[in-house]
Coordinates of C-alpha atoms and ligand atoms in Angstrom, one line a residue:
X1 CA 0.0 0.0 0.0
X2 CA 1.4 3.4 -0.9
X3 CA 2.1 5.6 2.1
X4 CA 0.9 9.1 2.0
X5 CA 3.8 11.5 2.5
X6 CA 3.3 13.6 5.7
X7 CA 3.0 17.3 5.0
X8 CA 5.7 19.6 6.1
X9 CA 5.8 23.2 7.2
X10 CA 7.4 25.4 4.7
X11 CA 10.9 26.5 5.6
X12 CA 11.0 29.8 7.4
X13 CA 7.3 29.8 8.3
X14 CA 6.0 29.4 11.8
X15 CA 3.0 27.9 13.6
X16 CA 2.6 30.1 16.6
X17 CA 1.0 28.4 19.7
X18 CA 1.1 28.2 23.4
X19 CA 3.7 30.5 25.1
X20 CA 4.8 31.9 21.8
X21 CA 1.3 32.8 20.8
X22 CA 0.8 34.5 24.2
X23 CA 4.0 36.6 23.7
X24 CA 2.7 37.5 20.2
X25 CA -0.7 38.5 21.5
X26 CA 1.0 40.5 24.3
X27 CA 2.8 42.6 21.7
X28 CA -0.2 43.2 19.6
X29 CA -2.3 44.2 22.6
X30 CA 0.4 46.6 23.8
X31 CA 0.6 48.1 20.3
X32 CA -3.1 48.5 20.2
X33 CA -3.2 50.2 23.6
X34 CA -0.4 52.7 22.7
X35 CA -1.9 53.3 19.3
X36 CA -5.0 54.6 20.9
X37 CA -3.1 56.9 23.2
X38 CA -1.3 58.5 20.3
X39 CA -4.5 58.7 18.2
X40 CA -3.3 56.7 15.2
X41 CA -6.1 55.2 13.1
X42 CA -6.1 51.5 12.3
X43 CA -5.7 50.6 8.6
X44 CA -5.6 47.3 6.6
X45 CA -3.9 47.0 3.3
X46 CA -3.5 44.0 0.9
X47 CA -1.0 41.2 1.6
X48 CA 0.1 41.4 -2.1
X49 CA 0.6 44.3 -4.4
X50 CA 1.8 44.7 -8.0
X51 CA 5.5 44.1 -7.8
X52 CA 6.5 47.6 -9.0
X53 CA 4.9 49.0 -5.9
X54 CA 7.7 47.6 -3.8
X55 CA 10.4 47.8 -6.5
X56 CA 9.8 51.5 -7.1
X57 CA 9.5 52.6 -3.5
X58 CA 12.1 50.4 -1.8
X59 CA 14.7 50.7 -4.7
X60 CA 15.6 47.9 -7.2
X61 CA 19.0 47.6 -5.6
X62 CA 17.9 47.2 -2.0
X63 CA 18.5 43.8 -0.4
X64 CA 14.8 43.3 0.0
X65 CA 13.9 44.0 -3.7
X66 CA 16.9 42.4 -5.3
X67 CA 17.0 39.2 -3.1
X68 CA 14.3 38.8 -0.6
X69 CA 10.8 39.2 -2.4
X70 CA 8.3 36.5 -3.0
X71 CA 7.3 37.4 -6.5
X72 CA 5.0 35.4 -8.9
X73 CA 2.9 35.9 -11.9
X74 CA -0.9 35.3 -11.1
X75 CA -3.2 33.4 -13.4
X76 CA -3.8 36.6 -15.4
X77 CA 0.1 37.0 -15.8
X78 CA 0.2 40.1 -13.6
X79 CA 3.4 40.2 -11.6
X80 CA 2.6 40.3 -7.9
X81 CA 4.7 40.3 -4.7
X82 CA 3.8 39.3 -1.2
X83 CA 4.4 42.4 0.9
X84 CA 7.9 42.5 2.5
X85 CA 6.8 45.5 4.5
X86 CA 3.8 47.8 5.0
X87 CA 5.0 51.3 4.1
X88 CA 5.0 50.9 0.3
X89 CA 1.5 49.5 0.2
X90 CA 0.2 52.1 2.5
X91 CA 1.7 54.8 0.3
X92 CA 0.1 53.2 -2.7
X93 CA -3.2 53.3 -1.0
X94 CA -2.7 56.9 -0.1
X95 CA -2.3 57.7 -3.8
X96 CA -4.9 55.4 -5.3
X97 CA -7.6 55.8 -2.6
X98 CA -7.4 59.6 -2.4
X99 CA -6.4 59.7 1.2
X100 CA -4.7 63.1 0.6
X101 CA -8.0 64.6 1.7
X102 CA -7.3 63.2 5.3
X103 CA -3.7 64.5 5.6
X104 CA -1.9 64.5 7.8
X105 CA -2.8 60.9 8.4
X106 CA -1.6 58.8 11.3
X107 CA -2.0 55.2 10.6
X108 CA -1.2 51.9 12.4
X109 CA -1.4 48.3 11.2
X110 CA 0.0 44.9 11.8
X111 CA 0.1 41.5 10.1
X112 CA 2.3 39.0 8.2
X113 CA 5.1 40.1 5.9
X114 CA 7.2 37.9 3.6
X115 CA 11.0 37.9 2.9
X116 CA 13.0 35.1 1.3
X117 CA 15.8 35.1 3.8
X118 CA 18.0 32.4 5.4
X119 CA 15.8 31.3 8.4
X120 CA 17.4 31.4 11.8
X121 CA 16.5 32.4 15.3
X122 CA 14.5 35.7 15.1
X123 CA 14.5 35.6 11.3
X124 CA 11.8 34.0 9.3
X125 CA 10.4 34.0 5.8
X126 CA 6.9 34.8 7.0
X127 CA 7.1 37.0 10.0
X128 CA 4.9 39.6 11.5
X129 CA 5.2 43.3 11.9
X130 CA 3.4 46.1 13.7
X131 CA 3.7 49.4 11.7
X132 CA 3.1 53.1 12.3
X133 CA 3.1 55.8 9.7
X134 CA 2.4 59.6 9.6
X135 CA 1.8 60.7 6.0
X136 CA 1.5 64.3 4.9
X137 CA 3.4 65.9 7.8
X138 CA 6.7 67.6 7.0
X139 CA 7.5 68.9 10.5
X140 CA 10.0 67.3 12.8
X141 CA 7.2 67.1 15.5
X142 CA 5.9 64.1 13.4
X143 CA 9.2 62.3 13.8
X144 CA 9.2 63.0 17.5
X145 CA 5.6 61.7 17.9
X146 CA 6.4 58.4 16.1
X147 CA 9.5 58.0 18.2
X148 CA 7.7 58.7 21.4
X149 CA 5.1 56.1 20.3
X150 CA 7.8 53.5 19.7
X151 CA 9.5 54.3 23.1
X152 CA 6.2 54.1 25.0
X153 CA 5.4 50.8 23.4
X154 CA 8.7 49.3 24.6
X155 CA 8.0 50.6 28.1
X156 CA 4.5 49.1 28.0
X157 CA 6.1 45.8 27.0
X158 CA 8.6 46.1 29.9
X159 CA 11.6 45.9 27.5
X160 CA 12.8 49.4 27.3
X161 CA 15.7 48.6 29.6
X162 CA 18.5 47.3 27.4
X163 CA 17.0 48.7 24.2
X164 CA 18.7 51.8 22.7
X165 CA 17.3 54.3 20.3
X166 CA 20.0 54.9 17.8
X167 CA 19.3 58.0 15.7
X168 CA 20.9 59.5 12.6
X169 CA 20.1 62.0 10.0
X170 CA 20.5 61.3 6.2
X171 CA 19.9 65.0 5.4
X172 CA 18.0 66.5 2.5
X173 CA 18.7 66.0 -1.2
X174 CA 21.5 68.5 -1.4
X175 CA 23.2 67.0 1.8
X176 CA 23.0 63.5 0.3
X177 CA 24.5 64.5 -3.0
X178 CA 27.5 66.1 -1.3
X179 CA 27.9 63.3 1.2
X180 CA 27.5 60.7 -1.5
X181 CA 30.4 62.2 -3.5
X182 CA 32.5 62.2 -0.4
X183 CA 31.7 58.5 0.3
X184 CA 32.4 57.5 -3.3
X185 CA 35.8 59.2 -3.1
X186 CA 36.6 57.4 0.2
X187 CA 35.4 54.0 -1.0
X188 CA 37.2 54.4 -4.4
X189 CA 40.5 54.6 -2.4
X190 CA 39.7 51.2 -0.9
X191 CA 38.3 49.4 -3.9
X192 CA 40.6 46.5 -3.6
X193 CA 39.6 45.7 0.0
X194 CA 35.8 45.8 -0.4
X195 CA 33.5 42.8 -0.6
X196 CA 32.0 42.0 -4.1
X197 CA 28.6 43.1 -2.8
X198 CA 30.0 46.5 -1.7
X199 CA 31.6 46.9 -5.2
X200 CA 28.1 46.6 -6.7
X201 CA 26.8 49.0 -4.0
X202 CA 29.6 51.4 -4.8
X203 CA 28.1 51.7 -8.4
X204 CA 24.5 51.8 -7.4
X205 CA 24.2 53.1 -3.9
X206 CA 27.4 53.7 -2.0
X207 CA 25.6 54.8 1.3
X208 CA 24.6 51.1 1.7
X209 CA 28.3 50.2 2.2
X210 CA 28.0 51.8 5.6
X211 CA 25.3 49.3 6.5
X212 CA 27.4 46.3 5.4
X213 CA 27.7 43.4 7.7
X214 CA 30.7 41.9 5.9
X215 CA 33.8 42.0 8.0
X216 CA 35.9 43.0 5.0
X217 CA 33.8 46.1 4.6
X218 CA 33.6 47.1 8.3
X219 CA 36.9 49.0 8.8
X220 CA 36.4 50.9 5.6
X221 CA 32.8 51.8 6.4
X222 CA 33.8 52.8 9.9
X223 CA 36.5 55.1 8.5
X224 CA 34.2 56.8 6.0
X225 CA 33.3 60.5 6.4
X226 CA 30.3 61.4 8.5
X227 CA 27.3 63.2 7.1
X228 CA 27.7 66.1 9.5
X229 CA 30.2 68.1 7.6
X230 CA 27.8 68.0 4.6
X231 CA 24.5 68.9 6.3
X232 CA 22.8 72.0 4.8
X233 CA 21.6 74.4 7.4
X234 CA 18.0 73.3 6.8
X235 CA 18.9 69.6 7.3
X236 CA 20.9 70.4 10.4
X237 CA 18.1 72.5 11.9
X238 CA 15.6 69.7 11.1
X239 CA 17.7 67.1 13.0
X240 CA 18.2 69.5 15.9
X241 CA 14.4 70.0 16.1
X242 CA 14.0 66.2 16.3
X243 CA 16.6 65.7 19.0
X244 CA 15.3 68.6 21.1
X245 CA 11.8 67.3 20.7
X246 CA 12.9 63.8 21.9
X247 CA 14.6 65.4 24.9
X248 CA 11.5 67.4 25.7
X249 CA 9.4 64.3 25.5
X250 CA 11.8 62.3 27.7
X251 CA 12.8 59.9 25.0
X252 CA 16.4 58.6 25.4
X253 CA 18.5 58.3 22.2
X254 CA 22.0 58.1 21.1
X255 CA 23.6 59.3 17.8
X256 CA 24.8 56.6 15.5
X257 CA 26.4 58.4 12.5
X258 CA 26.9 55.0 10.7
X259 CA 23.2 54.2 10.6
X260 CA 21.8 54.4 7.1
X261 CA 19.0 51.8 6.8
X262 CA 18.8 49.6 3.8
X263 CA 16.2 51.4 1.6
X264 CA 16.4 54.1 -0.9
X265 CA 13.5 56.1 0.4
X266 CA 14.8 57.5 3.6
X267 CA 15.5 61.3 4.1
X268 CA 16.4 63.2 7.2
X269 CA 15.5 61.0 10.3
X270 CA 16.7 57.4 10.3
X271 CA 16.5 55.2 13.5
X272 CA 16.7 51.8 15.0
X273 CA 15.9 50.5 18.4
X274 CA 18.7 48.0 19.1
X275 CA 19.3 45.4 21.8
X276 CA 22.2 43.1 22.6
X277 CA 19.9 40.4 23.8
X278 CA 19.0 38.8 20.5
X279 CA 22.4 38.1 19.1
X280 CA 22.8 39.1 15.4
X281 CA 19.0 39.9 15.2
X282 CA 19.4 42.9 17.4
X283 CA 17.2 45.4 15.6
X284 CA 13.8 45.3 17.1
X285 CA 12.1 48.4 15.6
X286 CA 13.3 50.6 12.8
X287 CA 12.2 53.3 10.5
X288 CA 12.7 56.9 9.3
X289 CA 11.4 59.7 7.2
X290 CA 10.6 58.8 3.6
X291 CA 9.8 62.2 1.9
X292 CA 10.7 60.9 -1.5
X293 CA 8.6 57.7 -1.5
X294 CA 5.1 58.8 -2.6
X295 CA 6.7 60.9 -5.4
X296 CA 8.7 57.9 -6.6
X297 CA 5.5 55.9 -6.7
X298 CA 4.0 58.6 -9.1
X299 CA 1.9 60.5 -6.5
X300 CA 2.2 64.2 -5.7
X301 CA 5.3 64.8 -3.5
X302 CA 4.2 64.0 0.0
X303 CA 6.3 63.8 3.2
X304 CA 6.0 60.7 5.3
X305 CA 7.7 59.1 8.4
X306 CA 7.2 55.7 9.8
X307 CA 8.5 52.6 11.6
X308 CA 8.0 48.9 11.7
X309 CA 8.9 46.2 14.3
X310 CA 9.0 42.5 14.3
X311 CA 6.3 41.1 16.5
X312 CA 8.3 37.9 17.1
X313 CA 11.5 39.8 18.1
X314 CA 9.6 42.0 20.5
X315 CA 7.8 38.9 21.9
X316 CA 11.1 37.2 22.5
X317 CA 12.2 40.1 24.7
X318 CA 9.0 40.5 26.7
X319 CA 8.1 38.4 29.7
X320 CA 5.8 35.5 28.7
X321 CA 2.2 36.1 29.9
X322 CA 0.7 33.2 31.9
X323 CA -1.7 30.9 30.2
X324 CA -5.3 32.0 30.4
X325 CA -7.3 30.3 33.2
X326 CA -11.1 30.3 33.3
X327 CA -13.1 32.3 35.8
X328 CA -15.4 29.4 36.4
X329 CA -15.3 25.6 36.1
X330 CA -18.7 24.1 35.9
X331 CA -18.6 20.4 37.0
X332 CA -21.5 18.0 36.5
X333 CA -20.7 15.4 39.2
X334 CA -23.7 13.2 38.6
X335 CA -24.7 11.6 35.2
X336 CA -28.1 12.8 34.1
X337 CA -27.6 16.5 35.0
X338 CA -25.7 17.5 31.9
X339 CA -28.5 19.8 30.7
X340 CA -28.4 21.6 34.0
X341 CA -24.7 22.0 33.5
X342 CA -25.1 23.5 30.1
X343 CA -27.8 25.9 31.4
X344 CA -25.5 27.1 34.1
X345 CA -22.5 27.4 31.7
X346 CA -24.6 29.5 29.3
X347 CA -25.7 31.9 32.1
X348 CA -22.2 32.5 33.3
X349 CA -20.8 33.1 29.8
X350 CA -23.7 35.5 29.0
X351 CA -22.8 37.3 32.2
X352 CA -19.3 37.9 30.8
X353 CA -17.5 35.2 32.8
X354 CA -15.2 32.8 31.1
X355 CA -16.3 29.3 32.0
X356 CA -15.4 25.7 31.0
X357 CA -17.6 22.7 31.4
X358 CA -16.4 19.4 33.0
X359 CA -19.2 16.9 32.2
X360 CA -17.6 14.0 30.4
X361 CA -15.5 11.0 31.4
X362 CA -15.7 9.3 34.7
X363 CA -17.9 11.5 37.0
X364 CA -15.4 10.9 39.8
X365 CA -12.5 12.4 37.9
X366 CA -14.4 15.5 36.7
X367 CA -13.8 17.5 39.8
X368 CA -10.1 16.8 39.8
X369 CA -9.9 17.9 36.2
X370 CA -11.7 21.1 37.0
X371 CA -9.1 21.8 39.8
X372 CA -6.3 21.3 37.3
X373 CA -7.7 24.0 35.0
X374 CA -7.1 26.5 37.9
X375 CA -10.4 28.5 37.7
X376 CA -11.0 31.1 40.3
X377 CA -14.2 29.3 41.3
X378 CA -15.7 25.8 40.8
X379 CA -19.4 25.5 40.6
X380 CA -20.5 21.9 40.8
X381 CA -23.8 20.1 40.4
X382 CA -24.3 17.0 42.5
X383 CA -27.0 15.1 44.2
X384 CA -27.0 15.0 48.0
X385 CA -29.6 13.2 50.1
X386 CA -31.5 12.6 46.9
X387 CA -31.7 16.3 46.2
X388 CA -29.8 18.0 43.4
X389 CA -27.5 20.8 44.8
X390 CA -25.3 23.6 43.4
X391 CA -22.0 23.9 45.3
X392 CA -19.5 26.7 45.1
X393 CA -15.8 26.7 46.0
X394 CA -13.5 29.6 45.6
X395 CA -10.0 28.6 44.6
X396 CA -8.3 31.9 43.7
X397 CA -9.3 35.5 44.3
X398 CA -13.0 36.1 44.7
X399 CA -13.0 39.1 42.3
X400 CA -15.8 37.6 40.3
X401 CA -18.1 36.8 43.3
X402 CA -20.6 39.5 42.6
X403 CA -20.8 38.7 38.9
X404 CA -21.3 35.0 39.7
X405 CA -24.1 35.9 42.3
X406 CA -25.9 37.9 39.5
X407 CA -25.4 35.1 37.0
X408 CA -26.8 32.4 39.5
X409 CA -29.7 34.5 40.7
X410 CA -32.8 32.5 40.1
X411 CA -31.0 29.4 38.8
X412 CA -32.6 26.3 40.1
X413 CA -32.2 22.7 39.3
X414 CA -35.3 20.8 38.5
Ligands
ATP1 P1 17.6 43.1 9.6 O1 18.7 44.0 9.6 O2 17.4 42.2 10.9 O3 17.5 42.2 8.4 P2 15.8 44.9 8.4 O4 16.5 46.2 8.4 O5 15.6 44.1 7.3 O6 16.2 44.0 9.7 P3 13.2 46.2 8.5 O7 13.0 46.0 7.1 O8 13.5 47.5 9.0 O9 14.4 45.2 9.1 O10 12.0 45.6 9.3 C1 11.6 46.1 10.6 C2 11.7 45.0 11.6 O11 11.2 43.8 11.2 C3 13.0 44.7 12.1 O12 13.6 45.6 13.0 C4 12.8 43.3 12.7 O13 12.4 43.4 14.1 C5 11.8 42.7 11.9 N1 12.3 41.8 10.9 C6 13.0 42.1 9.7 N2 13.2 41.0 9.0 C7 12.8 40.0 9.7 C8 12.7 38.5 9.5 N3 13.2 37.9 8.5 N4 12.1 37.7 10.5 C9 11.7 38.3 11.7 N5 11.6 39.7 11.9 C10 12.2 40.5 10.9
MG2 MG1 16.7 42.5 6.5

């Protein structure tokens, strides 16, 4: 007889369950809570887009577009890509859905994103991001608000300790042009020592060499000229407004003049929240200002600033929440009283109490099973002296006592 091959989980994907799922939910809940405090609106955008949405906004030469995208022709031969991030799709929606009328728009979303990378701890092919964007605001206050949002989220998760906000400016167009020329001149002098990847970067986007993880590139990248000498007075003033705003808002930061981020679209502010606790996968939240992006996509020039964070990486840092326990366990200790158990269960749940029924298997073992579920209270139905009785026993805090009283009021066993 032919054996059916067992299915396999696709490399780099995850089935998230148990403690991992509780960590995941904790991150999403905290994000949702802080999102409200900062008055960001929720938004949902498609999981896939026309490939050029990502290619044009993130840049053809970026690692993500050149190596990491899940791209395929659909049945109508349209070239589609599973989103590797949220920003490009949100900007596409801003253009195609006429969201200009709502500008400035503060948006928050979360969900799966896809990158064809080498899987390892904290690095997956389908992972999940939370994402926050402000579109249509050119002022440095927008950058400050986004960074304060991120900072408060890390505090809410209890992981702010040990995570550092590294901040840099990439200047405006004029700054970048001058700095780029200086970088090219510097890297040209070290052509022979650079990695092959960085030689390509030198042709296409020399700033990315600063971001290289290749040990051959590091000393050369570290010795490259800083942007500071090339900042126009406008770009310098913008950066100073951001840092002063962060100080005023009580958000700690450090300057990292080597931080460039891997994408073409960043201008002015660029940042990463970094920890030493996750090995090589130390960036937990990252973003910056992308004033050129919407123009690159064919929309009217519109400023924007945003960040994204890996839910899994934040979840790994946060303390694991305890498993959920029911408020009430309803135990039917006597066969024949199952319907009464169901009636009681329904009352409790309709009253907003979480309740689990123990009415199957050996009647003697049901009570012990209920105790193991660690409810705050056990309500059992039994027959004593030929009369059906309802018994209550509080195991943990009695916080639900009043709600249970209300739910039980008028409940009788026939
Ligand atoms: P890295 O340098 O780790 O590759 P990145 O610069 O590619 O990160 P972004 O594109 O800025 O990351 O994405 C924002 C966040 O998403 C990262 O800070 C990280 O928390 C998370 N992230 C990125 N790639 C992955 C992945 N393959 N698996 C899990 N989380 C990821
Ligand atoms: Mg990456």
